[in-house]
XYZ file of C-alpha atoms in Angstrom:
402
model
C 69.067 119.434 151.731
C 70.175 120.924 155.164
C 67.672 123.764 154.240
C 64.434 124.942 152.611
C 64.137 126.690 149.671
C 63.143 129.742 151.067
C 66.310 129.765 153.391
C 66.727 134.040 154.068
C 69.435 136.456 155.590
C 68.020 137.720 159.416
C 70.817 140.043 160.160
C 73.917 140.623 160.624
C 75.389 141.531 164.590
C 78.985 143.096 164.217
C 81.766 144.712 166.526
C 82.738 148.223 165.458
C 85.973 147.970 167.448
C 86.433 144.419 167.538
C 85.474 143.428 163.698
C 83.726 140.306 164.699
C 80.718 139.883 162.720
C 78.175 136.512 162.610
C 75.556 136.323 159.716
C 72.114 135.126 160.594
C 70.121 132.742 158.194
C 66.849 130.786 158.874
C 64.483 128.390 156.969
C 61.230 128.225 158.421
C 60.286 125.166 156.235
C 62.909 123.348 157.681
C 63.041 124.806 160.789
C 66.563 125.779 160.684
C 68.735 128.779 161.981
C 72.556 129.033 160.358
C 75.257 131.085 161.877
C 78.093 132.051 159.618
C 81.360 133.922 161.168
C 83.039 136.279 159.171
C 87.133 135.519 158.258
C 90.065 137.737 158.395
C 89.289 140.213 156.167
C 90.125 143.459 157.966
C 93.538 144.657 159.886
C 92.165 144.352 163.694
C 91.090 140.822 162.473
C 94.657 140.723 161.619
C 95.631 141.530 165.684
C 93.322 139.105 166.631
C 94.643 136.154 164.598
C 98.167 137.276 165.087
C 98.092 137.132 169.507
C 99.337 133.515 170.692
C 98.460 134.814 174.332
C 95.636 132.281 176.437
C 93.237 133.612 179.065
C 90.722 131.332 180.915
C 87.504 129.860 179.002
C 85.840 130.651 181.679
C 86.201 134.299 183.338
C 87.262 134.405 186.935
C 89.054 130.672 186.821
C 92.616 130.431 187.821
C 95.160 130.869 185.200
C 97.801 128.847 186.916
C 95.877 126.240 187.354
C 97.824 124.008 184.255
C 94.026 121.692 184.819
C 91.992 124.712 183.512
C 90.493 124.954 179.637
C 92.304 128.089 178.279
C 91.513 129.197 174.908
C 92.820 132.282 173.020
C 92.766 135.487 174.117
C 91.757 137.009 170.719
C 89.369 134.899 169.321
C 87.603 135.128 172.918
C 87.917 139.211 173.548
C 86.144 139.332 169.942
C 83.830 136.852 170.306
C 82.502 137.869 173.694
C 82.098 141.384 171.466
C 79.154 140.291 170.023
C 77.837 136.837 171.814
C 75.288 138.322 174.325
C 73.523 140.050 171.411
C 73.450 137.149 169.206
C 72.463 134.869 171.693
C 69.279 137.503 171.766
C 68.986 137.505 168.273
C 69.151 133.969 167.806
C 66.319 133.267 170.260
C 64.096 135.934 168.620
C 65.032 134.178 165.179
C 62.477 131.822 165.203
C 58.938 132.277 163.868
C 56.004 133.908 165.885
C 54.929 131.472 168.554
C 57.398 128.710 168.149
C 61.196 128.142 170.336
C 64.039 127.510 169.409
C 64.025 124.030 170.856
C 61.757 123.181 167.176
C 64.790 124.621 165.537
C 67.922 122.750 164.072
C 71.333 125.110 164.715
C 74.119 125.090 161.996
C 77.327 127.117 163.242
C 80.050 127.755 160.601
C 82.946 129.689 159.728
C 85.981 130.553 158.029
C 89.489 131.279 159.486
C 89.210 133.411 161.822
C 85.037 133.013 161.902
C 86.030 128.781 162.147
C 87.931 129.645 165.627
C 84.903 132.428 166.310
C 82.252 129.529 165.608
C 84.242 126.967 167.780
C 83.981 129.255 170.873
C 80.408 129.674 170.234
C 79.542 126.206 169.699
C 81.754 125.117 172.961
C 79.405 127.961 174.695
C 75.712 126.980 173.954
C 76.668 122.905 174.292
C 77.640 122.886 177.452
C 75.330 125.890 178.902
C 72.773 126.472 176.669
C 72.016 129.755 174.761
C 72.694 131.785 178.040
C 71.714 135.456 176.915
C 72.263 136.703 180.548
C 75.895 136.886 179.602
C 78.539 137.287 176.739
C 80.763 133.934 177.534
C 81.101 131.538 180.393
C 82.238 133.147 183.602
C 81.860 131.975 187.332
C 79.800 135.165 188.261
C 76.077 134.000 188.268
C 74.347 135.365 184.975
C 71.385 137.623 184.378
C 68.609 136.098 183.695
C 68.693 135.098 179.922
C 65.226 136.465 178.869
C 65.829 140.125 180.679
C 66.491 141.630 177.147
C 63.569 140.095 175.231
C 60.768 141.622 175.058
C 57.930 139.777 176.606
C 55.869 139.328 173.520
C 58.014 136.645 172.578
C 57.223 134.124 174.837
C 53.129 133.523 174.448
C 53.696 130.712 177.217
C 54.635 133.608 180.021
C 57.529 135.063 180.677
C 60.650 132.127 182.153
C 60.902 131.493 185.797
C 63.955 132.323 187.626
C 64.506 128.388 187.641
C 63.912 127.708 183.900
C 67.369 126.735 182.378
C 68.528 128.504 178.998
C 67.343 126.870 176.541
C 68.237 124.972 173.606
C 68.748 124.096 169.932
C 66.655 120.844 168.357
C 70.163 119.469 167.051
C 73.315 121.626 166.930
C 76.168 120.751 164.398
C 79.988 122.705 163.850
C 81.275 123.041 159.977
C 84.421 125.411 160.353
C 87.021 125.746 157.199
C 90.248 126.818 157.622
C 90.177 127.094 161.552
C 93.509 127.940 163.648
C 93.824 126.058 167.154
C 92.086 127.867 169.501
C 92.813 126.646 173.108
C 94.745 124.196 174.938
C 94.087 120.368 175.346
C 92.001 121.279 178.548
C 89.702 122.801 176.498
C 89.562 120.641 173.432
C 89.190 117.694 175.537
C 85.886 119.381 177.218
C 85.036 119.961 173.504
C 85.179 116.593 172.542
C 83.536 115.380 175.450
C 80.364 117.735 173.937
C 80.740 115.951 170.736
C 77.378 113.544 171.036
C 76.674 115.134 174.169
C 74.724 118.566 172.990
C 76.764 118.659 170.105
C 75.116 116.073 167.463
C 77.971 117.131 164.516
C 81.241 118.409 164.496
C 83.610 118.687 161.687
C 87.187 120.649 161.073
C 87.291 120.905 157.685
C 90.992 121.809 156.091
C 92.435 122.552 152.678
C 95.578 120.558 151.420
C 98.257 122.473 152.577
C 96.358 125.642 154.916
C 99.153 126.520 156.835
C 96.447 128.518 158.819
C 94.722 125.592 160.147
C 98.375 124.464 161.486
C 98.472 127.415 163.613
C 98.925 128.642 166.669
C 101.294 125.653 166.863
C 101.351 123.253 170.044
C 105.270 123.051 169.935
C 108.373 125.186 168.818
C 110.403 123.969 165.703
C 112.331 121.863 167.950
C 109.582 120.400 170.387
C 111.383 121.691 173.428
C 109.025 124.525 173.929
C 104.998 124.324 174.565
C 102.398 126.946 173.218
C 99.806 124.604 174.582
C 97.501 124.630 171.505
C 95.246 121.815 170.538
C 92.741 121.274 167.958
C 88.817 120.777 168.760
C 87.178 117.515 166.503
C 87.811 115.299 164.154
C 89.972 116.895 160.724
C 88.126 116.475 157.452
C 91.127 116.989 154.804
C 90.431 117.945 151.189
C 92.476 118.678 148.292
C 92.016 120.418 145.072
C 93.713 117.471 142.655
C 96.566 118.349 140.325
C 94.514 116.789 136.998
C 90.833 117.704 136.308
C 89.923 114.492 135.245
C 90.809 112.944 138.408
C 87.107 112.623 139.286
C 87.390 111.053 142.473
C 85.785 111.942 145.756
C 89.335 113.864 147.399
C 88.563 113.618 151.159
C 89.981 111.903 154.492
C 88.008 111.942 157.730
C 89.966 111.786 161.059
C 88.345 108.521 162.677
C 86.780 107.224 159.850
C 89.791 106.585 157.381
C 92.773 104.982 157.959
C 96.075 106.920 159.008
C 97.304 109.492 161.154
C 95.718 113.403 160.757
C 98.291 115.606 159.107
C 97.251 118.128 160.507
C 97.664 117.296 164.207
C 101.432 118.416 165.745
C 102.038 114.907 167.551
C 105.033 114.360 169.348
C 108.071 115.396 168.939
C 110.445 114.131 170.821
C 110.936 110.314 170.505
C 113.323 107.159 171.825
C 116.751 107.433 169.494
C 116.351 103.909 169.673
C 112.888 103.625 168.472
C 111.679 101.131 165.947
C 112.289 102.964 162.398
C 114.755 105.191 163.551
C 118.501 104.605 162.528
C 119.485 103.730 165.775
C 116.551 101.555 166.714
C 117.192 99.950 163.296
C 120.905 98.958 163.526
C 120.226 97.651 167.566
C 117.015 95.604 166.176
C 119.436 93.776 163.486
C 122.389 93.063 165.997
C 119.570 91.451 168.484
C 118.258 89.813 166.034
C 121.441 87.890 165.202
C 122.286 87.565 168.980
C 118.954 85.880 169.542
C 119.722 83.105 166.924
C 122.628 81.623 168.308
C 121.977 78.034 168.056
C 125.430 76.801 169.410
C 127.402 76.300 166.389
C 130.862 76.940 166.351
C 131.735 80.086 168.088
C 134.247 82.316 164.941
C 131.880 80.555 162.315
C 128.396 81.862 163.833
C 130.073 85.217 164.333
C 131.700 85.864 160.778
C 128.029 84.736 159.363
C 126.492 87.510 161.793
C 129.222 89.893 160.919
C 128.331 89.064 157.013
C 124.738 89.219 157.853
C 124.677 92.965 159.536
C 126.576 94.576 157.454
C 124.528 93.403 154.122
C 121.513 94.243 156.610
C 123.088 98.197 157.462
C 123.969 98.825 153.572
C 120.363 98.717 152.822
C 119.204 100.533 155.437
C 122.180 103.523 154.627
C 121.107 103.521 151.493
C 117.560 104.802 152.398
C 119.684 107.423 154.521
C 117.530 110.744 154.715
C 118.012 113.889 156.811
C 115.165 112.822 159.126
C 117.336 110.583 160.722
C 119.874 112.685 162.032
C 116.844 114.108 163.949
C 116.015 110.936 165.417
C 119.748 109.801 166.652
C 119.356 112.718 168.999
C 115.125 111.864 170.499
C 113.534 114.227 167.812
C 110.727 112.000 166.187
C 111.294 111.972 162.566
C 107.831 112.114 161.308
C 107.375 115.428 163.326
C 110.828 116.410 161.091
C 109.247 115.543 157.899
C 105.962 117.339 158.844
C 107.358 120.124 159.897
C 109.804 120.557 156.585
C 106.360 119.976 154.897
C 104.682 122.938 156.068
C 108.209 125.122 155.797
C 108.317 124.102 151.938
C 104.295 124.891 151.613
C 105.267 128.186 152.860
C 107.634 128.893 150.258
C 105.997 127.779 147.609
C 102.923 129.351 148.191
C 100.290 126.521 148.634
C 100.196 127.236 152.556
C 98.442 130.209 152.058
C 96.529 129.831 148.696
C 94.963 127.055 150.225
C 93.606 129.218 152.684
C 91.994 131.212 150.646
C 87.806 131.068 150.375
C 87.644 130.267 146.735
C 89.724 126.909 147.140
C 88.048 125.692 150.074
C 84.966 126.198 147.654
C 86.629 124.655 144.510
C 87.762 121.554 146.822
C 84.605 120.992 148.932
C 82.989 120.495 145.204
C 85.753 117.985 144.024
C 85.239 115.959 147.271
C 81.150 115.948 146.890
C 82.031 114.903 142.923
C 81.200 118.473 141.955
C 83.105 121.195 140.009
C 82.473 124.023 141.870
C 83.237 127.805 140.384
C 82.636 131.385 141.407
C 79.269 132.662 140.044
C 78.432 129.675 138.437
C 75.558 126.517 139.663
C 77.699 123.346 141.141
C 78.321 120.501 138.018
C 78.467 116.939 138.416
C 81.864 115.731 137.466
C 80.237 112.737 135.511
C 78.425 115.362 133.203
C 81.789 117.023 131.663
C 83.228 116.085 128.288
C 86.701 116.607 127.029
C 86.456 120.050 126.678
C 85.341 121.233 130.158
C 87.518 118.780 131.803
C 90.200 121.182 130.490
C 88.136 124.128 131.194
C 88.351 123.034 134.543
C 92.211 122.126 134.579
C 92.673 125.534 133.213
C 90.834 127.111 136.327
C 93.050 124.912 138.843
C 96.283 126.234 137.151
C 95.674 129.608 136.964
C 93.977 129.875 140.842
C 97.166 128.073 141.646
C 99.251 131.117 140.026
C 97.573 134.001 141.196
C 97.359 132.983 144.930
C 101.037 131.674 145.258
């Protein structure tokens, strides 16, 4: 277990105008403190998500610089809402006489809390938990300790030297995150990931159209938003049968394959190996290349014969895609794309979003059945008749979020 079993709600710090809220949790058996960002659940949450605008991750930076880490304006305006008091709160979360340097930090989230709890995480990893400020910004800070009372630090009050401190270990668990800044600032991300950052993990449901957004490219891939994910994708999936048992999960990095969730590129060689093109200039080189001197209108009416039984297979496996790729647009990004578009409409991009999936999944991937109100259940432990309890449950979530 992460936690103790006497694991118990601190506070919560929230935004009036803003809506951003962060729960506080602590186990002083295990010496652990656990932020938890609240979702979307209100209409300004509903401005923030909505804004595809980018400001600088760090105030006072140049935003034409196309070098700098630029992150969403949004998720930042609310964070920064609430960080210098949490920062204060965290510090003071620990027990009488200890630091929060003993302590082991878990920061999660959902939707808009997983973009809220990336920010945050991207904050204290690279500076520490800097309480003289909200978020990173080139003016100097105040000192961090100025708002904590000096009865928390038995050892004497910090020097103006002594760097902000730290977190024991400090690991990311976000569900159903959008993108939330460029590839500037997810590559200084990932560059924190084992350095500050022991654990970071982007967990996504099936077909969460949320986690798709804002989206690095237009429908065409002429146009960039500039939006990039942070870490490696951890993809679940609620299965379609109950008694498909199985552990449903796919790690980016750790299992084989591309992450689905990840734009790629979009525009591509017409000629590239796969495409229609690429495939019908591969075949005619390949005959060219295996002319062994025989006689000239022979070795050409066997090539002839040759490509054209060659082409009628590869017609016949003649999808839409393709027309995409005889003009440079990558026909994987086609098929993803139509993916998410048909998600849409049939519902599963946003009931996968939802809070109660992502809880029902996480269970099925951990070999659990996991429902509302009710302790966790091996799968091995369920006879015939909660198997279809269960398949029952899937159905009718299904139905009443699409």
């Amino acid at each position: 277990h992460l936690v103790g079993d006497d694991l118990e709600f601190c506070c919560f710090v929230t935004h009036e105008e803003t809506g951003c809220t962060c729960a506080i949790y602590r186990s002083l058996e295990k010496k652990v403190i656990a932020l938890s960002f609240r979702g979307t659940c209100e209409l300004v949450d509903l401005i923030t998500d909505a804004s595809i605008s980018q400001e600088t991750w760090v105030e006072g930076e140049d935003m034409d610089d196309k070098d700098v880490a630029k992150v969403h304006t949004g998720f930042r305006n609310s964070l920064k809402s609430i960080s210098r008091k949490l920062k204060e709160l965290l510090l003071a979360s620990v027990s009488p006489g200890e630091d929060i340097s003993d302590y082991d930090l878990i920061i999660t989230g959902h939707s808009l809390g997983g973009s809220l709890s990336t920010l945050f995480t991207a904050d204290i990893a690279e500076y520490g938990i800097d309480a003289g400020r909200g978020l990173p910004q080139l003016e100097p800070s105040e000192p961090w300790w100025n708002s904590l009372a000096s009865n928390f630090f038995e050892k004497g009050v910090p020097t103006e030297k002594t760097p902000p401190p730290r977190p024991k270990s400090l690991r990311l668990y976000n569900y159903g995150s959008p993108r939330v800044g460029n590839k500037e600032f997810a590559a200084k991300f990932d560059s924190l990931v084992g350095n500050h950052i022991d654990e970071a993990y982007r967990i996504v449901n099936g077909n969460d159209v949320v986690a798709r957004l804002p989206r690095t490219v237009n429908a065409l891939g002429l146009v960039s938003i500039g939006y990039e994910h942070c870490g490696p994708t951890v993809l679940i999936t609620v299965p379609e049968e109950a008694e498909d048992a199985q552990a449903l999960i796919w790690i980016e990095g750790k299992n084989q394959g591309l992450c689905p969730v990840r734009d790629g590129t979009a525009l591509t060689s017409p000629l590239s190996k796969g495409s229609l093109l690429g495939d019908i200039v591969s075949e005619i080189t390949a005959y060219d290349d295996d002319d062994d001197g025989e006689d000239g209108l022979t070795k050409t009416s066997e090539k002839i014969s040759k490509l054209t039984s060659a082409m009628k297979g590869r017609f016949a496996s003649f999808q839409a895609s393709d027309i995409a790729g005889m003009v440079g647009i990558d026909k994987k990004f086609v098929e993803r794309e139509s993916k998410i578009v048909k998600s849409i409409f049939s519902g599963e991009a946003v009931s996968h979003h939802m809070e109660d999936r992502y809880y029902m999944a996480m269970g099925r991937a951990c070999g659990f059945v996991a429902k509302l109100g009710e302790d966790l259940r091996p799968m091995t432990d369920l006879d015939a008749s909660q198997e279809q309890e269960i398949q029952d449950l899937i159905a009718s979530s299904t139905e009443t979020q699409a």
